[in-house]
Structure formats: C-alpha cells, structure tokens
PDB file of C-alpha atoms in Angstrom:
ATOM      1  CA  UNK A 917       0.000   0.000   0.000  1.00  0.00           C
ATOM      2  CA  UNK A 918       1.162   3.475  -0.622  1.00  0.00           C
ATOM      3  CA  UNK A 919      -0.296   7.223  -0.828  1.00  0.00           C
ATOM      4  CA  UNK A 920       0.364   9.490  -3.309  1.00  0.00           C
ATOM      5  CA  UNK A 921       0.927  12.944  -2.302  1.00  0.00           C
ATOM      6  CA  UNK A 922      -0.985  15.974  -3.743  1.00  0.00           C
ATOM      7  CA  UNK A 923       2.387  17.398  -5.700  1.00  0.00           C
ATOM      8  CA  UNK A 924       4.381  15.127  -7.851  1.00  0.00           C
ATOM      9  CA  UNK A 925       7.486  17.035  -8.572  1.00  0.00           C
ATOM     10  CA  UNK A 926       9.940  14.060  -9.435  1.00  0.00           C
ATOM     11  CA  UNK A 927      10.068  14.849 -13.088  1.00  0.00           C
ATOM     12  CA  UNK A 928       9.523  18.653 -12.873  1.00  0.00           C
ATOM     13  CA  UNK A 929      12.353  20.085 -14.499  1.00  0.00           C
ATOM     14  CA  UNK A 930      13.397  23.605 -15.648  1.00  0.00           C
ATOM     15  CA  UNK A 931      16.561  24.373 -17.719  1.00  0.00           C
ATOM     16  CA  UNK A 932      17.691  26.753 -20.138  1.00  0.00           C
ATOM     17  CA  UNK A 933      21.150  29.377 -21.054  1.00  0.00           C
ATOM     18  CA  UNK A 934      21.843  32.968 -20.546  1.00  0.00           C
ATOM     19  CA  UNK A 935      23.604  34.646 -23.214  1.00  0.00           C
ATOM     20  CA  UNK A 936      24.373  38.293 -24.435  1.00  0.00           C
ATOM     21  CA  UNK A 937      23.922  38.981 -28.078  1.00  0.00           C
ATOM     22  CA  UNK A 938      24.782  35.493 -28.398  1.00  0.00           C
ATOM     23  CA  UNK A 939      27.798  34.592 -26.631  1.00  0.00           C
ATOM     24  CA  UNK A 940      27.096  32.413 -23.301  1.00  0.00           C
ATOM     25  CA  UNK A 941      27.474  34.257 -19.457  1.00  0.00           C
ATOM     26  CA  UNK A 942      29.195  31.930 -17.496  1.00  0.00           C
ATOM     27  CA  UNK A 943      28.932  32.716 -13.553  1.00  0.00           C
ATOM     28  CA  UNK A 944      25.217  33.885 -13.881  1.00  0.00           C
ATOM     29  CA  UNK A 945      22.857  33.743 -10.865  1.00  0.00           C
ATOM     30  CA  UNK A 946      19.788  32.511 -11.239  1.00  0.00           C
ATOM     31  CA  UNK A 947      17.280  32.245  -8.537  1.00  0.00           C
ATOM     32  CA  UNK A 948      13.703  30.914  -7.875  1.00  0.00           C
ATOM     33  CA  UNK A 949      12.571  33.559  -5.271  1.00  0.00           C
ATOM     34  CA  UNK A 950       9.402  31.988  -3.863  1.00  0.00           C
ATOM     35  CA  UNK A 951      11.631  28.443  -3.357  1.00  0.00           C
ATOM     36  CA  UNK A 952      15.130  29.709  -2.347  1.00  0.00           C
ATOM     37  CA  UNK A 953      16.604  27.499  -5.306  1.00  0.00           C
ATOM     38  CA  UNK A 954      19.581  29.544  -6.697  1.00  0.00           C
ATOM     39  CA  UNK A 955      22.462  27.833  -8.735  1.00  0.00           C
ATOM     40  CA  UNK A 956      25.102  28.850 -11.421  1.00  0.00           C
ATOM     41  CA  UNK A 957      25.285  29.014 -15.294  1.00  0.00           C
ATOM     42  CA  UNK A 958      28.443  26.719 -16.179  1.00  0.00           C
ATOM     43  CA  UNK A 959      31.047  27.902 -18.949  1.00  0.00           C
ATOM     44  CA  UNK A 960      28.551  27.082 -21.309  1.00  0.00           C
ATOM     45  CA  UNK A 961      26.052  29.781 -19.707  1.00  0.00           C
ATOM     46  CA  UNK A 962      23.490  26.504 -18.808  1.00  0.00           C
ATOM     47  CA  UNK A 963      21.641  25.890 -15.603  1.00  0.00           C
ATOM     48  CA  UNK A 964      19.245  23.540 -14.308  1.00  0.00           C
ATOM     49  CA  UNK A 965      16.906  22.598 -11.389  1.00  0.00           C
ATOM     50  CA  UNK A 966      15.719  19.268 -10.608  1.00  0.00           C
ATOM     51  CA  UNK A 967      12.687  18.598  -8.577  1.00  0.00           C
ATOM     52  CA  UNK A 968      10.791  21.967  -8.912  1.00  0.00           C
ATOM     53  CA  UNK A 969       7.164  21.582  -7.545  1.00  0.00           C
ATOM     54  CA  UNK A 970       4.442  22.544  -9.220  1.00  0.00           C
ATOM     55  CA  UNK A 971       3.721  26.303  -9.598  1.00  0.00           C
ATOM     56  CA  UNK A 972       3.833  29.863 -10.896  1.00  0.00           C
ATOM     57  CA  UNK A 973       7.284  31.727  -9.710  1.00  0.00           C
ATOM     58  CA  UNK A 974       9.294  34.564 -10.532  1.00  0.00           C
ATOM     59  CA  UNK A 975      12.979  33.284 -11.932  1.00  0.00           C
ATOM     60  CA  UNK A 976      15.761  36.430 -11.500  1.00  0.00           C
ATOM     61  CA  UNK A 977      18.903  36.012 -13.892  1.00  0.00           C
ATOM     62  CA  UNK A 978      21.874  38.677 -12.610  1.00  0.00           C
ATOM     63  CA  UNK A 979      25.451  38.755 -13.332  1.00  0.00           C
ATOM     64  CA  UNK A 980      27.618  42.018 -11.930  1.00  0.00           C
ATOM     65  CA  UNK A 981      27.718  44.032 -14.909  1.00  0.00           C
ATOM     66  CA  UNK A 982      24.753  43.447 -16.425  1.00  0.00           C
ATOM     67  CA  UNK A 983      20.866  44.208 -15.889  1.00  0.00           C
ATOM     68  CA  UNK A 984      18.356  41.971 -13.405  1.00  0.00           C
ATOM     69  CA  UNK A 985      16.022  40.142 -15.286  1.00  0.00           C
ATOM     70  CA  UNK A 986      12.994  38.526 -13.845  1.00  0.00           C
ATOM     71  CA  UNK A 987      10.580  36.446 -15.964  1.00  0.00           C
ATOM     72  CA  UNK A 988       7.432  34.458 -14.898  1.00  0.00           C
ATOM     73  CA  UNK A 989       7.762  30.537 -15.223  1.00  0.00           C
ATOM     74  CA  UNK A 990       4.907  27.893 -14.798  1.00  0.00           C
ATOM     75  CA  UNK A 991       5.905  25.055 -13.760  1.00  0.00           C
ATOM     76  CA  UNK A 992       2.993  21.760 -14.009  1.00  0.00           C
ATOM     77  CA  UNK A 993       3.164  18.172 -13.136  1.00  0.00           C
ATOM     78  CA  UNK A 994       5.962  15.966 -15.120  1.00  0.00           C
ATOM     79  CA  UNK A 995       7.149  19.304 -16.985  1.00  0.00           C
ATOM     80  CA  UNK A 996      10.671  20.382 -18.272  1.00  0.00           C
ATOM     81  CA  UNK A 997      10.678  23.511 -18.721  1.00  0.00           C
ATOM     82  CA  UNK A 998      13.544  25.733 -20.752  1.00  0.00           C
ATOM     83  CA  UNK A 999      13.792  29.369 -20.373  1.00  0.00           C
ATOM     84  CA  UNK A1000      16.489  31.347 -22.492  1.00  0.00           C
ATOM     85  CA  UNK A1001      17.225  34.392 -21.462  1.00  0.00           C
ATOM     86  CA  UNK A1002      19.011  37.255 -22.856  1.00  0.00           C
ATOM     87  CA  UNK A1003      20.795  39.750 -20.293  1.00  0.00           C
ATOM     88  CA  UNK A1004      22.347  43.395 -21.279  1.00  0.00           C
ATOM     89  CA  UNK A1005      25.327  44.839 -19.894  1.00  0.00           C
ATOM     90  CA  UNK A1006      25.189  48.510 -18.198  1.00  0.00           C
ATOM     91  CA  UNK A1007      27.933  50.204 -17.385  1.00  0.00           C
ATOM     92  CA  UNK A1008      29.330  50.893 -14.140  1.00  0.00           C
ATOM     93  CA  UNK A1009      28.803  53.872 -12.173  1.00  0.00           C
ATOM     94  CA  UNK A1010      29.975  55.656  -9.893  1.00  0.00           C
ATOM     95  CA  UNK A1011      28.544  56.003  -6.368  1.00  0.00           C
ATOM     96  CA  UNK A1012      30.017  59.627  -4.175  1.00  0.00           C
ATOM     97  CA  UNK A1013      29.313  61.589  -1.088  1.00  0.00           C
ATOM     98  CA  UNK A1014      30.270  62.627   2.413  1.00  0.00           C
ATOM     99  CA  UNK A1015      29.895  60.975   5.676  1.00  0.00           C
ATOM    100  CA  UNK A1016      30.040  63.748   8.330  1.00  0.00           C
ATOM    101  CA  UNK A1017      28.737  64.286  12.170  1.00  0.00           C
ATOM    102  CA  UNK A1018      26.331  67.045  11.262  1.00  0.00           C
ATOM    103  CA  UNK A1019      28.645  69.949  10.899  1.00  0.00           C
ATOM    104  CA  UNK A1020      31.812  68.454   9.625  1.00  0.00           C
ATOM    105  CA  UNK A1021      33.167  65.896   7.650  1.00  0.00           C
ATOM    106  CA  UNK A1022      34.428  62.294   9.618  1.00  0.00           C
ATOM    107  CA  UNK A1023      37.808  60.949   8.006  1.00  0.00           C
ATOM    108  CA  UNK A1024      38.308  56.507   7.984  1.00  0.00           C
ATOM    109  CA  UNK A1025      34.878  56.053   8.317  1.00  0.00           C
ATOM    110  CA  UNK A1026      34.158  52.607   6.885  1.00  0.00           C
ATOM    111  CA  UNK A1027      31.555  52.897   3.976  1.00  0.00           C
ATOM    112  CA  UNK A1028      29.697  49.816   2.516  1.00  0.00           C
ATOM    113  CA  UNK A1029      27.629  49.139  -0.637  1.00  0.00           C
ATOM    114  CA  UNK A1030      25.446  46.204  -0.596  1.00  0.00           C
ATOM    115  CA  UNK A1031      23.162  44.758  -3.052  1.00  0.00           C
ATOM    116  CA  UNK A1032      21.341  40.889  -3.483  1.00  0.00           C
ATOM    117  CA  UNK A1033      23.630  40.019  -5.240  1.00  0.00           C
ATOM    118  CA  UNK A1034      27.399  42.131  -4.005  1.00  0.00           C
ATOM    119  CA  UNK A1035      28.772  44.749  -2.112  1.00  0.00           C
ATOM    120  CA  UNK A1036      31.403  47.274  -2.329  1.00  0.00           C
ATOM    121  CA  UNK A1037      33.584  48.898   0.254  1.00  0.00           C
ATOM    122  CA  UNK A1038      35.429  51.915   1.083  1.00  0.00           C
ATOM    123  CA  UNK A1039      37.165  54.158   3.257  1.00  0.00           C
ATOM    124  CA  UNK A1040      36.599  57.824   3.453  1.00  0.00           C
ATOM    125  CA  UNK A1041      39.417  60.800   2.729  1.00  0.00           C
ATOM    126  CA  UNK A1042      40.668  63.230   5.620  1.00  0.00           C
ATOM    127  CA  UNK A1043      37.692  65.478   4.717  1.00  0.00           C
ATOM    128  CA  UNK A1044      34.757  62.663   4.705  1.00  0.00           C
ATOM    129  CA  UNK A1045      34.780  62.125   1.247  1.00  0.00           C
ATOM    130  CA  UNK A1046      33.160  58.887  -0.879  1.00  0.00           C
ATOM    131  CA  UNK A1047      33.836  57.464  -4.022  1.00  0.00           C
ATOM    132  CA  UNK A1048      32.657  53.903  -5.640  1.00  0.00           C
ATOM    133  CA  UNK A1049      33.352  53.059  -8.869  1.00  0.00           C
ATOM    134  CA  UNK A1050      32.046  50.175 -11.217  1.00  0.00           C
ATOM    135  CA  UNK A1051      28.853  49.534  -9.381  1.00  0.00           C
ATOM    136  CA  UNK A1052      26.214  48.187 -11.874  1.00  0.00           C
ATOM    137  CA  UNK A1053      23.054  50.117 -12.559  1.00  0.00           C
ATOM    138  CA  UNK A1054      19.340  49.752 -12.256  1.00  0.00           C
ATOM    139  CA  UNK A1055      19.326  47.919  -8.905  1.00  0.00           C
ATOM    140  CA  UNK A1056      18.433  49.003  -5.400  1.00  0.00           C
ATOM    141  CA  UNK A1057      21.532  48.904  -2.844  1.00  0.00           C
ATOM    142  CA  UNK A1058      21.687  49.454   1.178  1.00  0.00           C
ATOM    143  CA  UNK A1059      24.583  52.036   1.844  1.00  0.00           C
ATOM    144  CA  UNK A1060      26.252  51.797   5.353  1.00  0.00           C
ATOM    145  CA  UNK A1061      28.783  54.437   6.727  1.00  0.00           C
ATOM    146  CA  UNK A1062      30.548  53.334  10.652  1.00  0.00           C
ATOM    147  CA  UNK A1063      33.050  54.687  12.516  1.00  0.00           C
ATOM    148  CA  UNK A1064      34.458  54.552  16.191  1.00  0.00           C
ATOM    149  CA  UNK A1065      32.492  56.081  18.340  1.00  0.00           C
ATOM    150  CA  UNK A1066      29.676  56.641  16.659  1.00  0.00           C
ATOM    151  CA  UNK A1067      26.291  54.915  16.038  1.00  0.00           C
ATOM    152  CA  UNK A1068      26.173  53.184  12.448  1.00  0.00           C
ATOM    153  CA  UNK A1069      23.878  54.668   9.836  1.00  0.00           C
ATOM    154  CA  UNK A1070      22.058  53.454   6.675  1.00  0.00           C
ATOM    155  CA  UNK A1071      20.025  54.466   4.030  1.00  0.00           C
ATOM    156  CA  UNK A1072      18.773  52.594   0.797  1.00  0.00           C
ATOM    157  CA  UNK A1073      19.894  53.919  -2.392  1.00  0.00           C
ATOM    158  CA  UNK A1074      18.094  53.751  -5.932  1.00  0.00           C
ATOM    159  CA  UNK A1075      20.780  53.556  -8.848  1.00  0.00           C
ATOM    160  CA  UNK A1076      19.660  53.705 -11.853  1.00  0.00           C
ATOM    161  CA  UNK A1077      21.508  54.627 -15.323  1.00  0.00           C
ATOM    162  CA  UNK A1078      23.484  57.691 -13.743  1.00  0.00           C
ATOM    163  CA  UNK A1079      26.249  58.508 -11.905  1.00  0.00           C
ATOM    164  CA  UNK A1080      24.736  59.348  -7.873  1.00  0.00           C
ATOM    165  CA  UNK A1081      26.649  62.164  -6.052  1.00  0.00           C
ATOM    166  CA  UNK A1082      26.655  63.968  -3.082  1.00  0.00           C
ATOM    167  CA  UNK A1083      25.379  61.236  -1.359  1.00  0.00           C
ATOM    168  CA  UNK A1084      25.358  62.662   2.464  1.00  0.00           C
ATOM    169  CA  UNK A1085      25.019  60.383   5.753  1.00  0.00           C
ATOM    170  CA  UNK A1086      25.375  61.665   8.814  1.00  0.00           C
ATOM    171  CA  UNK A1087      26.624  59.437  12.428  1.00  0.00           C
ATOM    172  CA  UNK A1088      26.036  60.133  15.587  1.00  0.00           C
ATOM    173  CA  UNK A1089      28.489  60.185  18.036  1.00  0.00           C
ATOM    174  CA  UNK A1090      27.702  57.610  20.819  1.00  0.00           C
ATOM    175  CA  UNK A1091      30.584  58.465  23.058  1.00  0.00           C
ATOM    176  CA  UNK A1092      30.317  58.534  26.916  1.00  0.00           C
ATOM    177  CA  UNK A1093      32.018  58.977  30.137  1.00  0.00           C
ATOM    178  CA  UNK A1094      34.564  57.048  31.354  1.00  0.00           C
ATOM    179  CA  UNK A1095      34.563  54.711  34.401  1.00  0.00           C
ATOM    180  CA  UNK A1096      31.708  56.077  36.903  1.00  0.00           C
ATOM    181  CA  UNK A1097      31.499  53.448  39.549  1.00  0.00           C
ATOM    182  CA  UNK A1098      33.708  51.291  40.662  1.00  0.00           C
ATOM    183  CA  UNK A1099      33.201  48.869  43.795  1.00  0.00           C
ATOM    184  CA  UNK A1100      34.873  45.893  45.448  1.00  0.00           C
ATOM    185  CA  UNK A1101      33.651  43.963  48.119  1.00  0.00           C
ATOM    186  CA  UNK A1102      34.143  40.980  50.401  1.00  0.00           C
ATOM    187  CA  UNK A1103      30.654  39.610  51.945  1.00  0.00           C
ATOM    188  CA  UNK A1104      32.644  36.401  53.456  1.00  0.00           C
ATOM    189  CA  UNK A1105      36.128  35.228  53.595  1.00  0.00           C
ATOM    190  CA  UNK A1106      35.968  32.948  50.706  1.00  0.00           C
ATOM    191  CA  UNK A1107      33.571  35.114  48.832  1.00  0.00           C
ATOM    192  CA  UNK A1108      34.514  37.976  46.537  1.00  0.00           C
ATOM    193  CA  UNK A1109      32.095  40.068  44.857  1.00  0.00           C
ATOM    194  CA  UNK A1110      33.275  42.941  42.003  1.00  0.00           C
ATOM    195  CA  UNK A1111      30.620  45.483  40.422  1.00  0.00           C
ATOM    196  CA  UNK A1112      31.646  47.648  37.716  1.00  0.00           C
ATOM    197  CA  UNK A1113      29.711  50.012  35.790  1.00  0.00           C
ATOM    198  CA  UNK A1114      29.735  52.903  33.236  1.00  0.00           C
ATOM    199  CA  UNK A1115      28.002  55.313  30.791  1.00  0.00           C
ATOM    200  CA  UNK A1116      29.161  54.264  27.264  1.00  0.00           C
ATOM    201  CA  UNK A1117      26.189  54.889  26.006  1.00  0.00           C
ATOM    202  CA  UNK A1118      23.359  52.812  28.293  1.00  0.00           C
ATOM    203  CA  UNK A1119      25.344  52.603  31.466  1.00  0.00           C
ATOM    204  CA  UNK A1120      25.502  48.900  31.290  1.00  0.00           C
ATOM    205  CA  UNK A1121      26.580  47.262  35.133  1.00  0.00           C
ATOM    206  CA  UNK A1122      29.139  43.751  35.087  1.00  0.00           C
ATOM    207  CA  UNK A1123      28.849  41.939  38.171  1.00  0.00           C
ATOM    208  CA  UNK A1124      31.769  39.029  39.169  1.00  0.00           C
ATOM    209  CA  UNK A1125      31.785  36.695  41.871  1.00  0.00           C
ATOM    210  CA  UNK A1126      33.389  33.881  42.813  1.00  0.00           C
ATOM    211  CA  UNK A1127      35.172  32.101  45.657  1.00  0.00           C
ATOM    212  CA  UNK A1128      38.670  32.991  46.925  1.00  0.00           C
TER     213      UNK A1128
END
C-alpha cells in the first residue's frame, strides 16, 4: 500500500542558457525567489533545477555588470521547462558623497555598498569624502557608513543609469564617560564580589563573583 501525495514534482524540471547577443554568461545567478533554489550558469552559460514543484514563480537572472532580469515561469506536473534568457550589460557607475557628524566631515569612516547580489567597500578621505566606482546600474543597494564612536547609519539607495553624487550620511556620536562606579567587596572570607559600571552609552553594570 502506498499514498500518493498531492504534488508530484519528481520529473519537474526547468533548464535553459543565458547569453548576451549570443555569446554564453558563465557565472550567472539565477534564482527561484518563492523556493530559495539559486544555482550557477556553467562555462557554457546553462543551468538547471531538478525537482521543482508545481507552480507559478518569478525566476531572477543577474550577473555584476549586467541588468536583473525577472521572468514568470509555470511550472505543471511531469514538466521540463527551458527558459532562455538574454541579459544586457550597463555600465558601471559611480557612487560619491560625504559621511560627516552634522557639521563636519568624519575621516576613515568605513563605507559599505550592498546589493542581493554584491557589495562594495570603502574608506573615506581626511575630509569625509566617498567614491565607488564600477557599481552596476538599475538595482536598489543598502549604503552603510561606521566609525568609532559613533552609532552606524544606513540608508537605501536607488541607482539607476546615472552617476549618484553627493550622497550625504550623517553618524552620531555615541561616546560617553569614562569609568563612573567602581566597587569591590568581600561579603565572606571565601567570597569575593566585584561590580563595575559605566556610561558608554546605556550605562551597562558587570557583576563578578566567585570564591577565593
């Protein structure tokens, strides 16, 4: 005896090659968003995933350098599916700002460009100053700035098919007082108990104990 389950997906197959105007990508992404499938196009700009269950999702095809592409794929019982795609380069831009405390600018602060699918780092200049180069176009990207001292900050940043300047985040410094308390005490002969606490930022208090 045996039951058969309400989704067959053992022969549900979908396949196919990423190329630009005809030559094969090799090192392409592509990635079933709904299932968390993602794999590789070989040298020959292929890919393929076995044992897709049944269903409508959205398939993204990215390689650094070149445009997201997201197509709609249907997927029924005992199909194999192939899905060519064509991707288009864009050129790289260039990403620029300041990262300053509010009135001037902060020098070595650590600045970080993230996308899906990469990031890019950077340090700023001795007046605050920014620059990124090569980042690809038309995608959405998370920009970070830190520094020592001072609370991290983020904002997201649309890039499109133009160069983005005077980009401008602003930290906060989260610097506090040194040592404020400091207390040692002996509640027994074989007991020790040390409390130390400070303001850097939320006053947090450490407590040790332990026997002699």
């Amino acid at each position: 005896a045996y039951m058969e389950l309400g989704m067959n997906i053992s022969g549900n197959l979908l396949q196919g090659k990423i190329t630009e105007s005809g030559n094969s990508i090799e090192g392409a992404i592509v990635r079933i968003k709904d299932l968390g499938f993602e794999t590789v196009t070989d040298a020959q700009g292929e890919y393929r995933f076995n044992f897709v269950p049944e269903g409508s999702y959205q398939v993204t095809y990215y390689k650094s350098g070149y445009e997201e592409l997201t197509s709609t794929v249907i997927i029924t019982r005992g199909s194999k599916v192939t899905e060519n795609v064509t991707l288009t380069s864009v050129q790289g831009l260039i990403v620029s700002g300041k990262v300053t405390n509010g009135v001037s600018g902060l020098s070595k602060a650590h600045v970080l460009l993230t996308s899906h699918y990469e990031q890019f780092y950077t340090i700023t200049d001795e007046n605050g100053n920014f620059s990124i180069s090569n980042v690809p176009g038309k995608q959405s990207y998370t920009l970070n700035a830190s520094l020592a001292g001072y609370t991290d900050n983020s904002i997201v940043q649309a890039i499109e098919t133009s160069n983005v300047t005077g980009v401008n985040i602003v930290l906060n410094s989260c610097s506090g007082t040194a040592v404020s308390g400091l207390s040692y005490s002996i509640n027994n002969p074989d007991w020790y108990t040390v409390k130390l606490s400070w303001n850097v930022p939320t006053s947090p208090q450490v407590e040790l104990a332990g026997y002699r």
